[in-house]
Short mmCIF file of C-alpha atoms in Angstrom, two decimals:
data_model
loop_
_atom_site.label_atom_id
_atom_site.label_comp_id
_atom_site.label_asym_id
_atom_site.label_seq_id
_atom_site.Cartn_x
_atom_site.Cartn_y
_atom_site.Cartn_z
CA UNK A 1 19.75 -23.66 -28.05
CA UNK A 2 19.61 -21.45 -24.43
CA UNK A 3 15.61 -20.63 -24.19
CA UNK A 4 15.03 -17.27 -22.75
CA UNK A 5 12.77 -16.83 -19.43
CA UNK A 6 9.47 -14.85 -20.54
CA UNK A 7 6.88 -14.47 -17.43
CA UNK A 8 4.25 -14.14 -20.16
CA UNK A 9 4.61 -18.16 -20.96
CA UNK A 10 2.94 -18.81 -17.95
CA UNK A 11 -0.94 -18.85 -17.11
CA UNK A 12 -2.30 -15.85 -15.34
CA UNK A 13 -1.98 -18.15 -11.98
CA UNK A 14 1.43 -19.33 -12.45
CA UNK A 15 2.65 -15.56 -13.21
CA UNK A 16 0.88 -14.66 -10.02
CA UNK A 17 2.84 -17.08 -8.69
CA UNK A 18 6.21 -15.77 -10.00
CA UNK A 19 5.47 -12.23 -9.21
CA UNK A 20 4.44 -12.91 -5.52
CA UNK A 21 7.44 -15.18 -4.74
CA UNK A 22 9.72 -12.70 -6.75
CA UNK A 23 7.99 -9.46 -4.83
CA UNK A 24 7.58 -11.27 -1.08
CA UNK A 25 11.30 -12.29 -1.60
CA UNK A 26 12.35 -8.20 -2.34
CA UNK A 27 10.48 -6.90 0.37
CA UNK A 28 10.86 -9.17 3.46
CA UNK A 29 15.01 -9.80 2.63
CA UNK A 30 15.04 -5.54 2.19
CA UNK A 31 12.91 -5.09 5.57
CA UNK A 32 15.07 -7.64 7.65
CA UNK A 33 18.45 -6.79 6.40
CA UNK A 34 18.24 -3.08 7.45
CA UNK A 35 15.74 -0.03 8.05
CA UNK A 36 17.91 1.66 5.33
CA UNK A 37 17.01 -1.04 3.06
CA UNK A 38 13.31 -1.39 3.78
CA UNK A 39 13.40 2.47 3.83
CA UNK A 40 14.63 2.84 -0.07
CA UNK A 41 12.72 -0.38 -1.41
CA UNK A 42 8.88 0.57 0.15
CA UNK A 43 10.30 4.33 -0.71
CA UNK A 44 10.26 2.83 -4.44
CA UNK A 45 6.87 1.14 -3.90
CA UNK A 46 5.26 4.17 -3.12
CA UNK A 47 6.56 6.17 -5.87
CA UNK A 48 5.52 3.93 -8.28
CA UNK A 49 2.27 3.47 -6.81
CA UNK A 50 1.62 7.27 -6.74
CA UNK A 51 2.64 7.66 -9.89
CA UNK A 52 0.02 5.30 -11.16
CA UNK A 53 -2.83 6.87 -9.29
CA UNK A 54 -1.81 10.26 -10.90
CA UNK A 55 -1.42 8.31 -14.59
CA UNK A 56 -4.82 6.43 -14.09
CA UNK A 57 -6.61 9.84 -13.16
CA UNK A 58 -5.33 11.60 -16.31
CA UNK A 59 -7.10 8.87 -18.16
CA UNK A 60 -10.39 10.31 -16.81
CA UNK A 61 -8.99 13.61 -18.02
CA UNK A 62 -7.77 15.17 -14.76
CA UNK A 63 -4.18 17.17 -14.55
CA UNK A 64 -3.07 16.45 -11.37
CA UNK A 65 1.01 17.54 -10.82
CA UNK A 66 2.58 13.81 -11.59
CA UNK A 67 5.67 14.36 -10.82
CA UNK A 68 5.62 17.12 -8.21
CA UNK A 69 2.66 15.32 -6.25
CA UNK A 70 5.03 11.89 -6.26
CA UNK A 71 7.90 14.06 -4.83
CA UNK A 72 6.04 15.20 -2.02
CA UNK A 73 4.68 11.68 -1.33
CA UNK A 74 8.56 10.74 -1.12
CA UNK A 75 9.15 13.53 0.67
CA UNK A 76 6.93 13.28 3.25
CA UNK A 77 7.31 9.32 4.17
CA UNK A 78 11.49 10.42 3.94
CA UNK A 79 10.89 13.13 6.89
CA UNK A 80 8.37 10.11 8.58
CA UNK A 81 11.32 7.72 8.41
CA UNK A 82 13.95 10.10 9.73
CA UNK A 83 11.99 11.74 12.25
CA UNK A 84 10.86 8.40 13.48
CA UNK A 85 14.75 6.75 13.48
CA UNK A 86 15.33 9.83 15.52
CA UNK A 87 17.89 11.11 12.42
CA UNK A 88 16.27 14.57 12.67
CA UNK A 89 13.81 16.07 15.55
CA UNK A 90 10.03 16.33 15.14
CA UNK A 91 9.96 19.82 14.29
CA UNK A 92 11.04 18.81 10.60
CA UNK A 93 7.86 17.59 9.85
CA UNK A 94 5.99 21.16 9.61
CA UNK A 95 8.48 21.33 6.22
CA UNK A 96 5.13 19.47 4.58
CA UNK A 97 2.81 22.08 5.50
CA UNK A 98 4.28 25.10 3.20
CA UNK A 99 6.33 22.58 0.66
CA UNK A 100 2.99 20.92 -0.36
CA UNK A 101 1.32 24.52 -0.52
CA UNK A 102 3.78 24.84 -2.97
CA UNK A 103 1.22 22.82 -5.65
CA UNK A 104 -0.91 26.07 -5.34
CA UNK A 105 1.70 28.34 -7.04
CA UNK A 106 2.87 25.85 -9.96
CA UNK A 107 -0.94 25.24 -10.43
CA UNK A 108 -1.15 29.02 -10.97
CA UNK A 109 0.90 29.19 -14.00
CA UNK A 110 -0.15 26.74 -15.86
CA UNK A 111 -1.89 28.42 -18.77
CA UNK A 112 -3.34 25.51 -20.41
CA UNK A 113 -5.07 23.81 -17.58
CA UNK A 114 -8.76 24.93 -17.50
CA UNK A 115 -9.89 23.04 -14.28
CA UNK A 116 -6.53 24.13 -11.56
CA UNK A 117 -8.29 23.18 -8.86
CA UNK A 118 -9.54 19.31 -9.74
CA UNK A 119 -5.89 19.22 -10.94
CA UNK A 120 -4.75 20.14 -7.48
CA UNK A 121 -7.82 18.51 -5.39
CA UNK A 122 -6.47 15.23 -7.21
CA UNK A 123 -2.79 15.88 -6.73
CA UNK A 124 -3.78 15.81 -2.63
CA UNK A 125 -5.93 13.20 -3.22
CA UNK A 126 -2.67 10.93 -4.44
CA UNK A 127 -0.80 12.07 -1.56
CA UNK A 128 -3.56 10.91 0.95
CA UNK A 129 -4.92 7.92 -0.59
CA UNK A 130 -1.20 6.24 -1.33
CA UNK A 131 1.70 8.45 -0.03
CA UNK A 132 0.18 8.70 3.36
CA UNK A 133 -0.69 5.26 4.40
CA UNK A 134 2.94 4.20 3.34
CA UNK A 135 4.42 7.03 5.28
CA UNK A 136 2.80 5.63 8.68
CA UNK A 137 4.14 2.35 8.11
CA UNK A 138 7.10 4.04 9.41
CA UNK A 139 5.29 4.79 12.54
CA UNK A 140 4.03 1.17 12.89
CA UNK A 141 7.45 -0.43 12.51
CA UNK A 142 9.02 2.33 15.01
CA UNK A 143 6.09 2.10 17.36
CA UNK A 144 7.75 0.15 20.14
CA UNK A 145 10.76 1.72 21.71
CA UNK A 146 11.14 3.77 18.83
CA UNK A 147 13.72 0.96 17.23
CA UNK A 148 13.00 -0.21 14.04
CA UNK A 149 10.87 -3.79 14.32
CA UNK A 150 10.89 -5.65 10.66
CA UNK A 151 8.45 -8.07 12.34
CA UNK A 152 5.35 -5.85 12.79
CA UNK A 153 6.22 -5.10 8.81
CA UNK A 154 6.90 -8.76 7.75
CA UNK A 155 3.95 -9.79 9.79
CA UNK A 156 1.37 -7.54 8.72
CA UNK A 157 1.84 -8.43 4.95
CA UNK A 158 1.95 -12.13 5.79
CA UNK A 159 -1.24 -11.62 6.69
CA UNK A 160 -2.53 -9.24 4.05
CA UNK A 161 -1.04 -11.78 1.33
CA UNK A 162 -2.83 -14.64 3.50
CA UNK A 163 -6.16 -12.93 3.41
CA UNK A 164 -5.34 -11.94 -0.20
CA UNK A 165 -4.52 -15.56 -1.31
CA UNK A 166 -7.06 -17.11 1.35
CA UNK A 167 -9.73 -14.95 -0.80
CA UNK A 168 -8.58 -15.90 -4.30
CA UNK A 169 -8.41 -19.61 -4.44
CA UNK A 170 -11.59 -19.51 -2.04
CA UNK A 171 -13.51 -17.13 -4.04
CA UNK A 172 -12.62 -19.03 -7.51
CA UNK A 173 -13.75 -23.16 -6.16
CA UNK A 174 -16.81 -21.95 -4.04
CA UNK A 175 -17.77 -17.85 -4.40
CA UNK A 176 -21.32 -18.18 -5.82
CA UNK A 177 -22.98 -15.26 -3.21
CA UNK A 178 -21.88 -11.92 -4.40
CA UNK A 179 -20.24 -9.41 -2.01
CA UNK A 180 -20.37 -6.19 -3.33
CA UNK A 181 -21.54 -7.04 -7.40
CA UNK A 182 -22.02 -3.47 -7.79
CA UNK A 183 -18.26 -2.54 -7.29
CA UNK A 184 -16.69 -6.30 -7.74
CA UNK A 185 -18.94 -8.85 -9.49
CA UNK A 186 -16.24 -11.17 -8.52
CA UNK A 187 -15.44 -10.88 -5.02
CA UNK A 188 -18.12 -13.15 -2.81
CA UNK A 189 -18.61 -13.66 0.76
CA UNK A 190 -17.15 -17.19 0.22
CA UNK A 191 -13.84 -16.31 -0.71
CA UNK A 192 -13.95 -13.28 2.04
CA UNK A 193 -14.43 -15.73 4.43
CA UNK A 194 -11.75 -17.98 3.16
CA UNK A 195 -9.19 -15.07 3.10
CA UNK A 196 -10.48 -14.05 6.88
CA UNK A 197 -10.00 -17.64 7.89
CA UNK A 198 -6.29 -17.36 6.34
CA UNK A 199 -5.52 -14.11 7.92
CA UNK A 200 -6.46 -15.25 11.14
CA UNK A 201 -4.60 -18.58 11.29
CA UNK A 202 -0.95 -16.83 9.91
CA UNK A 203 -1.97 -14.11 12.56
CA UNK A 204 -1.68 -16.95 15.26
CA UNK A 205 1.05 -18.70 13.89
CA UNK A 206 3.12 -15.29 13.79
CA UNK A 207 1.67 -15.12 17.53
CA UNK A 208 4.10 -17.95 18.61
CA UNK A 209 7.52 -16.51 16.64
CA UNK A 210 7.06 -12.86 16.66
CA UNK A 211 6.95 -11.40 20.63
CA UNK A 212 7.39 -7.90 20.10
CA UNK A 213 4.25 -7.02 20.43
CA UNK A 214 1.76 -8.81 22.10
CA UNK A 215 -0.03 -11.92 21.08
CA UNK A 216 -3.99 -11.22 21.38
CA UNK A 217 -2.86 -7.89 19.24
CA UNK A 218 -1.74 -9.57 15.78
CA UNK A 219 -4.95 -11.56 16.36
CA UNK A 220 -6.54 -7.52 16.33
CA UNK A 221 -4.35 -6.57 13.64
CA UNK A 222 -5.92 -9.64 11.62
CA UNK A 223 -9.20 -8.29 11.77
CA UNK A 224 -8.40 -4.66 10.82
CA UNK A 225 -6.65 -6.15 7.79
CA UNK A 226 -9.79 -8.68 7.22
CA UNK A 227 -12.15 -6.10 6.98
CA UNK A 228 -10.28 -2.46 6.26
CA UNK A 229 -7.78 -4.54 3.90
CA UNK A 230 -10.99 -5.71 1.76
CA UNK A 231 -12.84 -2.27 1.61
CA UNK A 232 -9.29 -0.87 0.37
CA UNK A 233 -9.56 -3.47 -2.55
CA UNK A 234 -13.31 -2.81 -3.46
CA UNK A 235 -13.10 0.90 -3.04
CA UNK A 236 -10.06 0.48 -5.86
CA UNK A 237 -12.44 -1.67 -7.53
CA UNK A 238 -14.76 1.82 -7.35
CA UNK A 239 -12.08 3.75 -8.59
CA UNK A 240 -11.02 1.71 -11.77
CA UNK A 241 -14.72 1.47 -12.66
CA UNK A 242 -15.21 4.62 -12.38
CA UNK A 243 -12.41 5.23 -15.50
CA UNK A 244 -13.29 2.10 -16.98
CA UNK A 245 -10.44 -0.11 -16.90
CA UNK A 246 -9.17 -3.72 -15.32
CA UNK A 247 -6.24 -3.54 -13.94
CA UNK A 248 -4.48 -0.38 -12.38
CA UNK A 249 -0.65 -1.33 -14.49
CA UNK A 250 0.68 -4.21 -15.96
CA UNK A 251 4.53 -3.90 -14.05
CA UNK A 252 3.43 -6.79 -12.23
CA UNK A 253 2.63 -9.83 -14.41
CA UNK A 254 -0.61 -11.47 -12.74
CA UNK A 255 -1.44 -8.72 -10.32
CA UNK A 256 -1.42 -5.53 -12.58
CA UNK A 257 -0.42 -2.40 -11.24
CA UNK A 258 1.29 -1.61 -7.99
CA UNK A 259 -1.95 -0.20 -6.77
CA UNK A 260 -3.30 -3.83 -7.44
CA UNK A 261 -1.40 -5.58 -5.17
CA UNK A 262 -0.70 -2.75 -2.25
CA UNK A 263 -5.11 -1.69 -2.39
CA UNK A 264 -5.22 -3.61 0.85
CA UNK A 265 -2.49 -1.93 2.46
CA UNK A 266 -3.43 1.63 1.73
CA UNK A 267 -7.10 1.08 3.80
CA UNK A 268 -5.35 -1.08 6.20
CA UNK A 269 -2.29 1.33 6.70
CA UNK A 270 -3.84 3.91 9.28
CA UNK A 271 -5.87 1.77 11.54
CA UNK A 272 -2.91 -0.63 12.48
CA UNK A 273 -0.80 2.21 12.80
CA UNK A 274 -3.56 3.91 15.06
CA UNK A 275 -4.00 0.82 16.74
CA UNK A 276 -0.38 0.40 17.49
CA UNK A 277 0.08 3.83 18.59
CA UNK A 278 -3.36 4.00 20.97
CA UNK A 279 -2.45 0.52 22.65
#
């Protein structure tokens, strides 16, 4: 008799496991095969992201505009993409500033929402907090010539899952001094030193393989995602305390929610993109 695959045989380790081959897989074949590719599947990842953030703030009783606020999220890192891959000119990207005033006027007709401006403070907050940071991953990747560079992508999530994985199996044999308890009664300065030491080695190995950019940078790049790559997963700690709950999702067995395994990324986001950009 054929036995059917179920993810939710496995520990909570060996889904992790599963999810992060399955997801690492998806994302680096997508980002090296073509922009176009990377462009629709972290396209995806945001909206699905977004969407969360809007679902797990109606919990706490806000109205934000789901499905208008995820549109513009698209929207905008679709007009980052194209105006960066030189597809349309830079003047396209003032279409934001009226097309996301836009959430003013549907806020104003809906009659049964009592609070229209939380529900619109927290519809920008969605767009800042996730759709922005993914949008200037398009700048990062098209920061050098303006041509599109899967290896600044590839390796700057190599080293986010590094310092991600570093931190886990660190934290779990020898975290006994708390690093934020408050926020994360889990997280120690143990296993934050055991992701940073992770990070840092992948950030020199990439050194040696990936030239288009210079070597003492992905060393820099290490420590923005070593330090703004942890505050972006205790300040989503802070924000699913604050409604009460674990895990931001469950579409991804082990990790939770989108938001759960991208936290890093959204912090980390706009300083390697500044960084990139500055130097």
């Amino acid at each position: 008799m054929r036995s059917r695959f179920n993810i939710n045989n496995y520990s909570n380790l060996g889904q992790r496991a599963i999810t992060a081959a399955v997801g690492a897989l998806v994302v680096i074949s997508s980002s090296v095969y073509s922009d176009w590719t990377y462009f629709v599947v972290f396209a995806a990842i945001l909206a699905f992201s977004q969407m969360e953030f809007y679902k797990l703030t109606g919990l706490d009783g806000m109205l934000p505009l789901r499905s208008f606020g995820t549109f513009l999220g698209v929207m905008i890192f679709t007009l980052t993409f194209m105006i960066e891959k030189e597809r349309l000119p830079n003047e396209y990207l003032y279409l934001i500033f009226p097309i996301v005033s836009l959430t003013f006027f549907i806020k104003l007709y809906k009659k049964t929402d009592k609070k229209p401006f939380t529900g619109v403070a927290y519809t920008f907050l969605g767009i800042f907090y996730v759709a922005l940071p993914f949008s200037l991953l398009n700048l990062a990747v098209f920061s050098v010539d303006k041509v599109f560079h899967y290896e600044i992508l590839i390796g700057c999530l190599m080293i986010l899952w590094a310092s991600d994985t570093g931190a886990y199996f660190a934290g779990t044999k020898f975290g006994k001094t708390k690093l934020f308890e408050r926020v994360s009664p889990k997280k120690s300065w143990e296993g934050f030193l055991g992701g940073a030491f992770s990070a840092i080695l992948v950030a020199f190995i990439l050194s040696q393989y990936f030239h288009v950019i210079a070597d003492w940078k992905w060393l820099v790049i290490a420590g923005i995602i070593i330090i703004a790559g942890t505050y972006g997963d205790l300040i989503e700690s802070l924000f699913k305390r604050s409604i009460e709950i674990k895990d931001s999702g469950n579409g991804l067995p082990g990790h939770g929610g989108f938001m759960d395994r991208f936290d890093g990324l959204l912090l980390s986001a706009p300083f390697i993109t500044a960084f990139l950009k500055i130097f």
